[in-house]
Amino acid sequence: MKAELKAALAEPIEVREPSIAVSPEELMVRLFMARHAHAARTPLSPTEPITLDTEVTLDAMALIDQRPVPLSVLRGQQILLTQPGVEPLAAALLGRKVGDEVRFIAPLPDTFPLARWREGPVQQVAWVRQAVNLQWPKEDDAQFLRALGLGADLKDTFKVLAQSAAQEHALQSMVLLGEDIALLLATRLKLVADERAIDAVLSAAWAHTDGAALLGLQQSHAVLQASRLSWRHEPQLRSLAQRQHLTREVIGQLAQDNALSVKELGSVVEQVVAPHAVGHSALSGRTASSLLNLANAAAWTEAMRQVTRLPCVRFLA
């Protein structure tokens, strides 16, 4: 093991076990999502107007000076017009029909990930690709509960939903903790993410998100270039890219110097990906891409698990 890495791992890292809590409100949201997934859908005819009971599938983006706002480009996004935060969009869509384009000026929702873009109105454009009316199953409907396979009655269903939510929160907390530990090691190793490295991370992320969506929307080369530059100059995205680059650098060093078990990483990836690959003798491009995403996610999660179990990590009571 390199002397620098050995020294970085010699000093204890004290962390606290993340507290896991599942609120009743979250359980209600999860039950709502399950009901939504099992709702009967009746497509609207080309002449039927959109109402508040309609679920629309749309492509959309927000624009500033005709440049797409980073992370605002959506393809095939399903929206319930009664869900919180979409009131301006709902108002613009009411009475419209499948195939319509709508433009309106409104703030981005409070849930938009880039905080500074929520501060004021932006131009938003949406294209309605599909629309359906929903027939929702009742919360305590026996057939619906059987279809969920989560319990014989609503009480059992909430119990299973709570267990599932707690497991997800624990996994997410473990990954974030592993990343924080890796970043502390990056500081001890005096690693620095130069601007070119950050640009490379952002370019790759853009190509898989807004870039791919804009290509699907057949936007011009000028729009694509403007979007790519917006990503490159977005402070919050650059900060996230720096975090990702430094974390990956540390993971690479730990794996190279056998502080992490590469064999275990490979085993976890195989366990996650293999069941999804069954029956795909000739993988399509989309299927292969999905399996690659699964493999990357499984490897990253396992790497973070191993980081939280490094001998230098001390969990405080």
PDB file of C-alpha atoms in Angstrom:
ATOM      1  CA  MET A   1       0.000   0.000   0.000  1.00  0.00           C
ATOM      2  CA  LYS A   2       1.261   3.468  -0.853  1.00  0.00           C
ATOM      3  CA  ALA A   3       2.635   5.403   2.088  1.00  0.00           C
ATOM      4  CA  GLU A   4       0.212   8.319   1.505  1.00  0.00           C
ATOM      5  CA  LEU A   5      -2.828   6.055   1.542  1.00  0.00           C
ATOM      6  CA  LYS A   6      -1.528   4.113   4.525  1.00  0.00           C
ATOM      7  CA  ALA A   7      -1.110   7.359   6.451  1.00  0.00           C
ATOM      8  CA  ALA A   8      -4.587   8.558   5.430  1.00  0.00           C
ATOM      9  CA  LEU A   9      -6.113   5.310   6.713  1.00  0.00           C
ATOM     10  CA  ALA A  10      -4.098   5.315   9.944  1.00  0.00           C
ATOM     11  CA  GLU A  11      -5.923   8.254  11.511  1.00  0.00           C
ATOM     12  CA  PRO A  12      -9.402   7.372  12.852  1.00  0.00           C
ATOM     13  CA  ILE A  13     -12.521   8.744  11.188  1.00  0.00           C
ATOM     14  CA  GLU A  14     -15.351   9.187  13.677  1.00  0.00           C
ATOM     15  CA  VAL A  15     -18.918   9.107  12.326  1.00  0.00           C
ATOM     16  CA  ARG A  16     -22.381   8.729  13.757  1.00  0.00           C
ATOM     17  CA  GLU A  17     -24.813   6.006  12.761  1.00  0.00           C
ATOM     18  CA  PRO A  18     -27.499   7.719  10.641  1.00  0.00           C
ATOM     19  CA  SER A  19     -30.901   7.833  12.297  1.00  0.00           C
ATOM     20  CA  ILE A  20     -33.638   6.228  10.211  1.00  0.00           C
ATOM     21  CA  ALA A  21     -37.197   7.506  10.541  1.00  0.00           C
ATOM     22  CA  VAL A  22     -40.254   6.864   8.381  1.00  0.00           C
ATOM     23  CA  SER A  23     -43.092   9.348   8.823  1.00  0.00           C
ATOM     24  CA  PRO A  24     -46.811   8.537   8.446  1.00  0.00           C
ATOM     25  CA  GLU A  25     -46.880  11.112   5.629  1.00  0.00           C
ATOM     26  CA  GLU A  26     -44.260   9.161   3.690  1.00  0.00           C
ATOM     27  CA  LEU A  27     -46.267   5.962   4.073  1.00  0.00           C
ATOM     28  CA  MET A  28     -49.324   7.718   2.682  1.00  0.00           C
ATOM     29  CA  VAL A  29     -47.276   8.932  -0.295  1.00  0.00           C
ATOM     30  CA  ARG A  30     -46.021   5.384  -0.920  1.00  0.00           C
ATOM     31  CA  LEU A  31     -49.560   4.015  -0.784  1.00  0.00           C
ATOM     32  CA  PHE A  32     -50.656   6.809  -3.141  1.00  0.00           C
ATOM     33  CA  MET A  33     -47.910   5.807  -5.596  1.00  0.00           C
ATOM     34  CA  ALA A  34     -48.991   2.160  -5.386  1.00  0.00           C
ATOM     35  CA  ARG A  35     -52.598   3.142  -6.112  1.00  0.00           C
ATOM     36  CA  HIS A  36     -51.378   5.251  -9.029  1.00  0.00           C
ATOM     37  CA  ALA A  37     -49.432   2.307 -10.455  1.00  0.00           C
ATOM     38  CA  HIS A  38     -52.531   0.070 -10.254  1.00  0.00           C
ATOM     39  CA  ALA A  39     -55.044   2.625 -11.569  1.00  0.00           C
ATOM     40  CA  ALA A  40     -57.020   1.731 -14.688  1.00  0.00           C
ATOM     41  CA  ARG A  41     -56.139   4.028 -17.594  1.00  0.00           C
ATOM     42  CA  THR A  42     -58.460   5.180 -20.374  1.00  0.00           C
ATOM     43  CA  PRO A  43     -56.716   7.116 -23.168  1.00  0.00           C
ATOM     44  CA  LEU A  44     -58.241  10.426 -24.190  1.00  0.00           C
ATOM     45  CA  SER A  45     -59.388  10.709 -27.793  1.00  0.00           C
ATOM     46  CA  PRO A  46     -57.730  13.405 -29.953  1.00  0.00           C
ATOM     47  CA  THR A  47     -60.763  15.680 -29.434  1.00  0.00           C
ATOM     48  CA  GLU A  48     -61.141  15.276 -25.661  1.00  0.00           C
ATOM     49  CA  PRO A  49     -59.912  18.183 -23.518  1.00  0.00           C
ATOM     50  CA  ILE A  50     -57.527  17.685 -20.606  1.00  0.00           C
ATOM     51  CA  THR A  51     -59.116  18.026 -17.157  1.00  0.00           C
ATOM     52  CA  LEU A  52     -57.819  17.908 -13.592  1.00  0.00           C
ATOM     53  CA  ASP A  53     -58.526  14.160 -13.562  1.00  0.00           C
ATOM     54  CA  THR A  54     -56.110  13.615 -16.446  1.00  0.00           C
ATOM     55  CA  GLU A  55     -52.608  12.189 -16.277  1.00  0.00           C
ATOM     56  CA  VAL A  56     -50.489  13.611 -19.076  1.00  0.00           C
ATOM     57  CA  THR A  57     -47.267  12.309 -20.573  1.00  0.00           C
ATOM     58  CA  LEU A  58     -45.220  15.181 -21.883  1.00  0.00           C
ATOM     59  CA  ASP A  59     -41.887  16.443 -23.064  1.00  0.00           C
ATOM     60  CA  ALA A  60     -40.882  19.754 -21.545  1.00  0.00           C
ATOM     61  CA  MET A  61     -38.114  22.211 -20.780  1.00  0.00           C
ATOM     62  CA  ALA A  62     -37.552  25.591 -19.156  1.00  0.00           C
ATOM     63  CA  LEU A  63     -35.786  28.372 -21.042  1.00  0.00           C
ATOM     64  CA  ILE A  64     -33.828  31.510 -20.146  1.00  0.00           C
ATOM     65  CA  ASP A  65     -33.009  33.642 -23.204  1.00  0.00           C
ATOM     66  CA  GLN A  66     -33.892  30.579 -25.313  1.00  0.00           C
ATOM     67  CA  ARG A  67     -31.284  28.466 -23.493  1.00  0.00           C
ATOM     68  CA  PRO A  68     -32.486  25.339 -21.662  1.00  0.00           C
ATOM     69  CA  VAL A  69     -32.154  25.533 -17.879  1.00  0.00           C
ATOM     70  CA  PRO A  70     -29.931  22.638 -16.703  1.00  0.00           C
ATOM     71  CA  LEU A  71     -31.873  19.568 -15.528  1.00  0.00           C
ATOM     72  CA  SER A  72     -35.176  20.985 -16.817  1.00  0.00           C
ATOM     73  CA  VAL A  73     -35.411  18.929 -20.020  1.00  0.00           C
ATOM     74  CA  LEU A  74     -37.927  16.074 -19.685  1.00  0.00           C
ATOM     75  CA  ARG A  75     -38.853  13.260 -22.051  1.00  0.00           C
ATOM     76  CA  GLY A  76     -41.920  11.067 -21.509  1.00  0.00           C
ATOM     77  CA  GLN A  77     -42.608  12.528 -18.063  1.00  0.00           C
ATOM     78  CA  GLN A  78     -45.908  11.458 -16.486  1.00  0.00           C
ATOM     79  CA  ILE A  79     -47.625  14.278 -14.584  1.00  0.00           C
ATOM     80  CA  LEU A  80     -50.779  14.211 -12.472  1.00  0.00           C
ATOM     81  CA  LEU A  81     -52.353  17.635 -12.749  1.00  0.00           C
ATOM     82  CA  THR A  82     -53.497  17.515  -9.118  1.00  0.00           C
ATOM     83  CA  GLN A  83     -50.040  16.836  -7.653  1.00  0.00           C
ATOM     84  CA  PRO A  84     -48.480  19.653  -5.605  1.00  0.00           C
ATOM     85  CA  GLY A  85     -46.078  22.001  -7.351  1.00  0.00           C
ATOM     86  CA  VAL A  86     -47.479  21.711 -10.886  1.00  0.00           C
ATOM     87  CA  GLU A  87     -50.282  24.259 -10.551  1.00  0.00           C
ATOM     88  CA  PRO A  88     -48.922  26.614 -13.279  1.00  0.00           C
ATOM     89  CA  LEU A  89     -48.483  23.676 -15.664  1.00  0.00           C
ATOM     90  CA  ALA A  90     -51.950  22.346 -14.826  1.00  0.00           C
ATOM     91  CA  ALA A  91     -53.488  25.754 -15.523  1.00  0.00           C
ATOM     92  CA  ALA A  92     -51.715  25.908 -18.894  1.00  0.00           C
ATOM     93  CA  LEU A  93     -52.842  22.386 -19.868  1.00  0.00           C
ATOM     94  CA  LEU A  94     -56.509  22.515 -18.851  1.00  0.00           C
ATOM     95  CA  GLY A  95     -58.698  22.338 -21.934  1.00  0.00           C
ATOM     96  CA  ARG A  96     -55.787  21.470 -24.226  1.00  0.00           C
ATOM     97  CA  LYS A  97     -55.506  18.231 -26.197  1.00  0.00           C
ATOM     98  CA  VAL A  98     -52.977  15.528 -27.052  1.00  0.00           C
ATOM     99  CA  GLY A  99     -50.458  16.903 -29.550  1.00  0.00           C
ATOM    100  CA  ASP A 100     -50.693  20.481 -28.304  1.00  0.00           C
ATOM    101  CA  GLU A 101     -47.720  22.645 -27.405  1.00  0.00           C
ATOM    102  CA  VAL A 102     -48.129  25.013 -24.478  1.00  0.00           C
ATOM    103  CA  ARG A 103     -45.901  27.891 -23.392  1.00  0.00           C
ATOM    104  CA  PHE A 104     -46.223  29.803 -20.139  1.00  0.00           C
ATOM    105  CA  ILE A 105     -44.186  31.887 -17.715  1.00  0.00           C
ATOM    106  CA  ALA A 106     -43.927  30.523 -14.165  1.00  0.00           C
ATOM    107  CA  PRO A 107     -41.392  29.723 -11.425  1.00  0.00           C
ATOM    108  CA  LEU A 108     -39.878  26.256 -11.346  1.00  0.00           C
ATOM    109  CA  PRO A 109     -41.276  24.063  -8.528  1.00  0.00           C
ATOM    110  CA  ASP A 110     -39.779  24.077  -5.028  1.00  0.00           C
ATOM    111  CA  THR A 111     -38.542  20.534  -5.691  1.00  0.00           C
ATOM    112  CA  PHE A 112     -36.367  21.610  -8.655  1.00  0.00           C
ATOM    113  CA  PRO A 113     -32.839  20.429  -7.735  1.00  0.00           C
ATOM    114  CA  LEU A 114     -30.948  23.613  -8.676  1.00  0.00           C
ATOM    115  CA  ALA A 115     -31.934  26.111  -6.002  1.00  0.00           C
ATOM    116  CA  ARG A 116     -30.996  29.356  -7.772  1.00  0.00           C
ATOM    117  CA  TRP A 117     -33.356  28.652 -10.681  1.00  0.00           C
ATOM    118  CA  ARG A 118     -36.374  28.576  -8.333  1.00  0.00           C
ATOM    119  CA  GLU A 119     -35.977  32.268  -7.538  1.00  0.00           C
ATOM    120  CA  GLY A 120     -37.941  33.730 -10.437  1.00  0.00           C
ATOM    121  CA  PRO A 121     -40.257  32.932 -13.348  1.00  0.00           C
ATOM    122  CA  VAL A 122     -38.855  31.299 -16.476  1.00  0.00           C
ATOM    123  CA  GLN A 123     -40.377  30.478 -19.823  1.00  0.00           C
ATOM    124  CA  GLN A 124     -41.635  26.908 -19.853  1.00  0.00           C
ATOM    125  CA  VAL A 125     -42.704  24.878 -22.863  1.00  0.00           C
ATOM    126  CA  ALA A 126     -44.421  21.494 -22.862  1.00  0.00           C
ATOM    127  CA  TRP A 127     -45.576  19.131 -25.586  1.00  0.00           C
ATOM    128  CA  VAL A 128     -48.475  16.804 -24.714  1.00  0.00           C
ATOM    129  CA  ARG A 129     -47.638  13.338 -26.038  1.00  0.00           C
ATOM    130  CA  GLN A 130     -50.318  11.232 -24.322  1.00  0.00           C
ATOM    131  CA  ALA A 131     -53.169  11.722 -21.888  1.00  0.00           C
ATOM    132  CA  VAL A 132     -55.300   9.274 -19.909  1.00  0.00           C
ATOM    133  CA  ASN A 133     -58.077   9.423 -17.355  1.00  0.00           C
ATOM    134  CA  LEU A 134     -57.484   7.331 -14.231  1.00  0.00           C
ATOM    135  CA  GLN A 135     -59.760   5.097 -12.231  1.00  0.00           C
ATOM    136  CA  TRP A 136     -58.109   4.741  -8.831  1.00  0.00           C
ATOM    137  CA  PRO A 137     -58.460   1.637  -6.651  1.00  0.00           C
ATOM    138  CA  LYS A 138     -59.629   2.339  -3.118  1.00  0.00           C
ATOM    139  CA  GLU A 139     -56.973   2.127  -0.419  1.00  0.00           C
ATOM    140  CA  ASP A 140     -58.619  -0.816   1.317  1.00  0.00           C
ATOM    141  CA  ASP A 141     -59.820  -2.622  -1.827  1.00  0.00           C
ATOM    142  CA  ALA A 142     -59.080  -6.333  -1.311  1.00  0.00           C
ATOM    143  CA  GLN A 143     -58.185  -6.974  -4.966  1.00  0.00           C
ATOM    144  CA  PHE A 144     -55.794  -4.010  -4.977  1.00  0.00           C
ATOM    145  CA  LEU A 145     -54.091  -5.169  -1.759  1.00  0.00           C
ATOM    146  CA  ARG A 146     -53.722  -8.714  -3.156  1.00  0.00           C
ATOM    147  CA  ALA A 147     -52.156  -7.281  -6.312  1.00  0.00           C
ATOM    148  CA  LEU A 148     -49.637  -5.380  -4.195  1.00  0.00           C
ATOM    149  CA  GLY A 149     -48.662  -8.563  -2.387  1.00  0.00           C
ATOM    150  CA  LEU A 150     -47.795  -6.531   0.718  1.00  0.00           C
ATOM    151  CA  GLY A 151     -50.377  -7.836   3.152  1.00  0.00           C
ATOM    152  CA  ALA A 152     -53.889  -9.124   3.605  1.00  0.00           C
ATOM    153  CA  ASP A 153     -55.236  -5.796   4.851  1.00  0.00           C
ATOM    154  CA  LEU A 154     -54.285  -2.124   5.028  1.00  0.00           C
ATOM    155  CA  LYS A 155     -52.603  -2.511   8.426  1.00  0.00           C
ATOM    156  CA  ASP A 156     -50.274  -5.238   7.113  1.00  0.00           C
ATOM    157  CA  THR A 157     -49.624  -3.210   3.962  1.00  0.00           C
ATOM    158  CA  PHE A 158     -48.500  -0.179   5.985  1.00  0.00           C
ATOM    159  CA  LYS A 159     -46.224  -2.420   8.038  1.00  0.00           C
ATOM    160  CA  VAL A 160     -44.493  -3.788   4.929  1.00  0.00           C
ATOM    161  CA  LEU A 161     -44.291  -0.312   3.366  1.00  0.00           C
ATOM    162  CA  ALA A 162     -42.643   0.986   6.559  1.00  0.00           C
ATOM    163  CA  GLN A 163     -40.069  -1.831   6.511  1.00  0.00           C
ATOM    164  CA  SER A 164     -39.306  -1.212   2.829  1.00  0.00           C
ATOM    165  CA  ALA A 165     -38.966   2.556   3.360  1.00  0.00           C
ATOM    166  CA  ALA A 166     -36.643   2.047   6.348  1.00  0.00           C
ATOM    167  CA  GLN A 167     -34.428  -0.282   4.304  1.00  0.00           C
ATOM    168  CA  GLU A 168     -34.242   2.249   1.442  1.00  0.00           C
ATOM    169  CA  HIS A 169     -33.375   5.091   3.837  1.00  0.00           C
ATOM    170  CA  ALA A 170     -30.697   2.973   5.505  1.00  0.00           C
ATOM    171  CA  LEU A 171     -29.149   2.149   2.130  1.00  0.00           C
ATOM    172  CA  GLN A 172     -29.231   5.784   0.977  1.00  0.00           C
ATOM    173  CA  SER A 173     -27.721   6.959   4.268  1.00  0.00           C
ATOM    174  CA  MET A 174     -24.959   4.357   4.036  1.00  0.00           C
ATOM    175  CA  VAL A 175     -24.051   5.470   0.489  1.00  0.00           C
ATOM    176  CA  LEU A 176     -23.953   9.151   1.496  1.00  0.00           C
ATOM    177  CA  LEU A 177     -21.874   8.314   4.572  1.00  0.00           C
ATOM    178  CA  GLY A 178     -19.437   6.318   2.427  1.00  0.00           C
ATOM    179  CA  GLU A 179     -19.080   9.255   0.051  1.00  0.00           C
ATOM    180  CA  ASP A 180     -18.439  11.648   2.956  1.00  0.00           C
ATOM    181  CA  ILE A 181     -15.744   9.312   4.328  1.00  0.00           C
ATOM    182  CA  ALA A 182     -14.159   9.056   0.869  1.00  0.00           C
ATOM    183  CA  LEU A 183     -14.101  12.854   0.563  1.00  0.00           C
ATOM    184  CA  LEU A 184     -12.376  13.142   3.932  1.00  0.00           C
ATOM    185  CA  LEU A 185      -9.767  10.661   2.692  1.00  0.00           C
ATOM    186  CA  ALA A 186      -9.401  12.761  -0.473  1.00  0.00           C
ATOM    187  CA  THR A 187      -8.559  15.749   1.741  1.00  0.00           C
ATOM    188  CA  ARG A 188      -5.981  13.711   3.668  1.00  0.00           C
ATOM    189  CA  LEU A 189      -4.473  12.548   0.368  1.00  0.00           C
ATOM    190  CA  LYS A 190      -4.457  16.168  -0.876  1.00  0.00           C
ATOM    191  CA  LEU A 191      -6.350  15.177  -4.021  1.00  0.00           C
ATOM    192  CA  VAL A 192      -7.580  18.045  -6.198  1.00  0.00           C
ATOM    193  CA  ALA A 193     -10.113  17.869  -9.011  1.00  0.00           C
ATOM    194  CA  ASP A 194      -8.841  20.098 -11.794  1.00  0.00           C
ATOM    195  CA  GLU A 195     -11.243  21.955 -14.076  1.00  0.00           C
ATOM    196  CA  ARG A 196     -10.753  19.508 -16.949  1.00  0.00           C
ATOM    197  CA  ALA A 197     -11.727  16.579 -14.757  1.00  0.00           C
ATOM    198  CA  ILE A 198     -14.877  18.397 -13.614  1.00  0.00           C
ATOM    199  CA  ASP A 199     -15.702  19.298 -17.235  1.00  0.00           C
ATOM    200  CA  ALA A 200     -15.372  15.625 -18.210  1.00  0.00           C
ATOM    201  CA  VAL A 201     -17.751  14.501 -15.446  1.00  0.00           C
ATOM    202  CA  LEU A 202     -20.275  17.166 -16.432  1.00  0.00           C
ATOM    203  CA  SER A 203     -20.045  16.347 -20.142  1.00  0.00           C
ATOM    204  CA  ALA A 204     -20.743  12.673 -19.462  1.00  0.00           C
ATOM    205  CA  ALA A 205     -23.670  13.497 -17.165  1.00  0.00           C
ATOM    206  CA  TRP A 206     -25.106  16.008 -19.663  1.00  0.00           C
ATOM    207  CA  ALA A 207     -24.901  13.486 -22.517  1.00  0.00           C
ATOM    208  CA  HIS A 208     -26.999  10.964 -20.547  1.00  0.00           C
ATOM    209  CA  THR A 209     -29.603  13.492 -19.359  1.00  0.00           C
ATOM    210  CA  ASP A 210     -30.394  16.832 -20.978  1.00  0.00           C
ATOM    211  CA  GLY A 211     -28.238  16.082 -24.021  1.00  0.00           C
ATOM    212  CA  ALA A 212     -30.036  12.829 -24.821  1.00  0.00           C
ATOM    213  CA  ALA A 213     -33.431  14.449 -24.177  1.00  0.00           C
ATOM    214  CA  LEU A 214     -32.684  17.419 -26.440  1.00  0.00           C
ATOM    215  CA  LEU A 215     -31.521  15.087 -29.216  1.00  0.00           C
ATOM    216  CA  GLY A 216     -34.798  13.173 -28.859  1.00  0.00           C
ATOM    217  CA  LEU A 217     -36.674  16.465 -29.133  1.00  0.00           C
ATOM    218  CA  GLN A 218     -34.721  17.199 -32.338  1.00  0.00           C
ATOM    219  CA  GLN A 219     -33.384  20.491 -31.034  1.00  0.00           C
ATOM    220  CA  SER A 220     -30.826  22.420 -33.058  1.00  0.00           C
ATOM    221  CA  HIS A 221     -27.071  22.173 -32.683  1.00  0.00           C
ATOM    222  CA  ALA A 222     -27.076  25.706 -31.244  1.00  0.00           C
ATOM    223  CA  VAL A 223     -29.538  24.692 -28.503  1.00  0.00           C
ATOM    224  CA  LEU A 224     -27.456  21.603 -27.705  1.00  0.00           C
ATOM    225  CA  GLN A 225     -24.294  23.687 -27.421  1.00  0.00           C
ATOM    226  CA  ALA A 226     -26.014  26.278 -25.227  1.00  0.00           C
ATOM    227  CA  SER A 227     -27.305  23.550 -22.934  1.00  0.00           C
ATOM    228  CA  ARG A 228     -23.874  21.910 -22.641  1.00  0.00           C
ATOM    229  CA  LEU A 229     -22.282  25.266 -21.760  1.00  0.00           C
ATOM    230  CA  SER A 230     -24.988  25.974 -19.186  1.00  0.00           C
ATOM    231  CA  TRP A 231     -24.137  22.703 -17.467  1.00  0.00           C
ATOM    232  CA  ARG A 232     -20.434  23.524 -17.537  1.00  0.00           C
ATOM    233  CA  HIS A 233     -20.966  26.877 -15.831  1.00  0.00           C
ATOM    234  CA  GLU A 234     -23.615  25.829 -13.285  1.00  0.00           C
ATOM    235  CA  PRO A 235     -22.024  26.224  -9.800  1.00  0.00           C
ATOM    236  CA  GLN A 236     -24.137  23.571  -8.059  1.00  0.00           C
ATOM    237  CA  LEU A 237     -23.476  21.021 -10.798  1.00  0.00           C
ATOM    238  CA  ARG A 238     -19.739  21.772 -10.736  1.00  0.00           C
ATOM    239  CA  SER A 239     -19.706  21.195  -6.982  1.00  0.00           C
ATOM    240  CA  LEU A 240     -21.482  17.843  -7.400  1.00  0.00           C
ATOM    241  CA  ALA A 241     -19.116  16.877 -10.228  1.00  0.00           C
ATOM    242  CA  GLN A 242     -16.105  17.702  -8.055  1.00  0.00           C
ATOM    243  CA  ARG A 243     -17.523  15.529  -5.263  1.00  0.00           C
ATOM    244  CA  GLN A 244     -18.102  12.652  -7.692  1.00  0.00           C
ATOM    245  CA  HIS A 245     -14.640  12.911  -9.248  1.00  0.00           C
ATOM    246  CA  LEU A 246     -12.775  13.015  -5.917  1.00  0.00           C
ATOM    247  CA  THR A 247     -14.847  10.164  -4.480  1.00  0.00           C
ATOM    248  CA  ARG A 248     -14.114   7.999  -7.507  1.00  0.00           C
ATOM    249  CA  GLU A 249     -10.413   8.842  -7.296  1.00  0.00           C
ATOM    250  CA  VAL A 250     -10.328   7.643  -3.679  1.00  0.00           C
ATOM    251  CA  ILE A 251     -12.285   4.471  -4.507  1.00  0.00           C
ATOM    252  CA  GLY A 252      -9.835   3.758  -7.314  1.00  0.00           C
ATOM    253  CA  GLN A 253      -6.850   4.066  -4.980  1.00  0.00           C
ATOM    254  CA  LEU A 254      -8.492   1.947  -2.274  1.00  0.00           C
ATOM    255  CA  ALA A 255      -9.316  -0.803  -4.786  1.00  0.00           C
ATOM    256  CA  GLN A 256      -5.874  -0.666  -6.390  1.00  0.00           C
ATOM    257  CA  ASP A 257      -4.172  -1.052  -3.016  1.00  0.00           C
ATOM    258  CA  ASN A 258      -6.501  -3.851  -1.864  1.00  0.00           C
ATOM    259  CA  ALA A 259      -8.176  -1.793   0.852  1.00  0.00           C
ATOM    260  CA  LEU A 260     -11.428  -2.760  -0.887  1.00  0.00           C
ATOM    261  CA  SER A 261     -12.368  -6.234  -2.054  1.00  0.00           C
ATOM    262  CA  VAL A 262     -12.672  -6.154  -5.848  1.00  0.00           C
ATOM    263  CA  LYS A 263     -13.858  -9.780  -5.752  1.00  0.00           C
ATOM    264  CA  GLU A 264     -16.771  -8.780  -3.506  1.00  0.00           C
ATOM    265  CA  LEU A 265     -17.605  -5.906  -5.830  1.00  0.00           C
ATOM    266  CA  GLY A 266     -17.756  -8.261  -8.781  1.00  0.00           C
ATOM    267  CA  SER A 267     -19.890 -10.751  -6.878  1.00  0.00           C
ATOM    268  CA  VAL A 268     -22.467  -8.102  -5.948  1.00  0.00           C
ATOM    269  CA  VAL A 269     -22.651  -6.835  -9.529  1.00  0.00           C
ATOM    270  CA  GLU A 270     -23.215 -10.370 -10.818  1.00  0.00           C
ATOM    271  CA  GLN A 271     -25.962 -11.041  -8.272  1.00  0.00           C
ATOM    272  CA  VAL A 272     -27.803  -7.855  -9.231  1.00  0.00           C
ATOM    273  CA  VAL A 273     -27.371  -7.977 -13.004  1.00  0.00           C
ATOM    274  CA  ALA A 274     -27.621 -11.712 -13.735  1.00  0.00           C
ATOM    275  CA  PRO A 275     -31.364 -12.084 -12.962  1.00  0.00           C
ATOM    276  CA  HIS A 276     -32.145  -9.187 -15.314  1.00  0.00           C
ATOM    277  CA  ALA A 277     -30.035 -10.680 -18.104  1.00  0.00           C
ATOM    278  CA  VAL A 278     -31.908 -14.002 -18.155  1.00  0.00           C
ATOM    279  CA  GLY A 279     -33.630 -14.528 -21.480  1.00  0.00           C
ATOM    280  CA  HIS A 280     -31.683 -11.821 -23.297  1.00  0.00           C
ATOM    281  CA  SER A 281     -29.606 -13.904 -25.674  1.00  0.00           C
ATOM    282  CA  ALA A 282     -29.086 -10.860 -27.876  1.00  0.00           C
ATOM    283  CA  LEU A 283     -29.291  -7.706 -25.800  1.00  0.00           C
ATOM    284  CA  SER A 284     -30.832  -4.625 -27.371  1.00  0.00           C
ATOM    285  CA  GLY A 285     -29.030  -1.321 -26.974  1.00  0.00           C
ATOM    286  CA  ARG A 286     -31.569  -0.136 -24.401  1.00  0.00           C
ATOM    287  CA  THR A 287     -31.398  -3.382 -22.429  1.00  0.00           C
ATOM    288  CA  ALA A 288     -27.603  -3.354 -22.448  1.00  0.00           C
ATOM    289  CA  SER A 289     -27.617   0.259 -21.254  1.00  0.00           C
ATOM    290  CA  SER A 290     -30.049  -0.610 -18.445  1.00  0.00           C
ATOM    291  CA  LEU A 291     -27.872  -3.521 -17.331  1.00  0.00           C
ATOM    292  CA  LEU A 292     -24.813  -1.281 -17.369  1.00  0.00           C
ATOM    293  CA  ASN A 293     -26.637   1.222 -15.150  1.00  0.00           C
ATOM    294  CA  LEU A 294     -27.589  -1.610 -12.771  1.00  0.00           C
ATOM    295  CA  ALA A 295     -23.998  -2.822 -12.680  1.00  0.00           C
ATOM    296  CA  ASN A 296     -22.634   0.654 -11.958  1.00  0.00           C
ATOM    297  CA  ALA A 297     -25.201   1.288  -9.210  1.00  0.00           C
ATOM    298  CA  ALA A 298     -24.537  -2.097  -7.584  1.00  0.00           C
ATOM    299  CA  ALA A 299     -20.767  -1.595  -7.695  1.00  0.00           C
ATOM    300  CA  TRP A 300     -21.004   1.915  -6.252  1.00  0.00           C
ATOM    301  CA  THR A 301     -23.295   0.832  -3.415  1.00  0.00           C
ATOM    302  CA  GLU A 302     -21.009  -2.062  -2.500  1.00  0.00           C
ATOM    303  CA  ALA A 303     -17.936   0.188  -2.662  1.00  0.00           C
ATOM    304  CA  MET A 304     -19.593   2.653  -0.268  1.00  0.00           C
ATOM    305  CA  ARG A 305     -20.552  -0.195   2.070  1.00  0.00           C
ATOM    306  CA  GLN A 306     -16.927  -1.312   2.186  1.00  0.00           C
ATOM    307  CA  VAL A 307     -15.729   2.270   2.780  1.00  0.00           C
ATOM    308  CA  THR A 308     -17.955   2.575   5.856  1.00  0.00           C
ATOM    309  CA  ARG A 309     -16.308  -0.606   7.180  1.00  0.00           C
ATOM    310  CA  LEU A 310     -12.687   0.451   6.746  1.00  0.00           C
ATOM    311  CA  PRO A 311     -10.684  -0.216   9.955  1.00  0.00           C
ATOM    312  CA  CYS A 312     -10.156   3.518  10.469  1.00  0.00           C
ATOM    313  CA  VAL A 313     -13.905   4.238  10.671  1.00  0.00           C
ATOM    314  CA  ARG A 314     -15.256   4.504  14.217  1.00  0.00           C
ATOM    315  CA  PHE A 315     -19.009   4.694  14.811  1.00  0.00           C
ATOM    316  CA  LEU A 316     -19.913   6.897  17.752  1.00  0.00           C
ATOM    317  CA  ALA A 317     -22.672   5.831  20.115  1.00  0.00           C
TER     318      ALA A 317
END
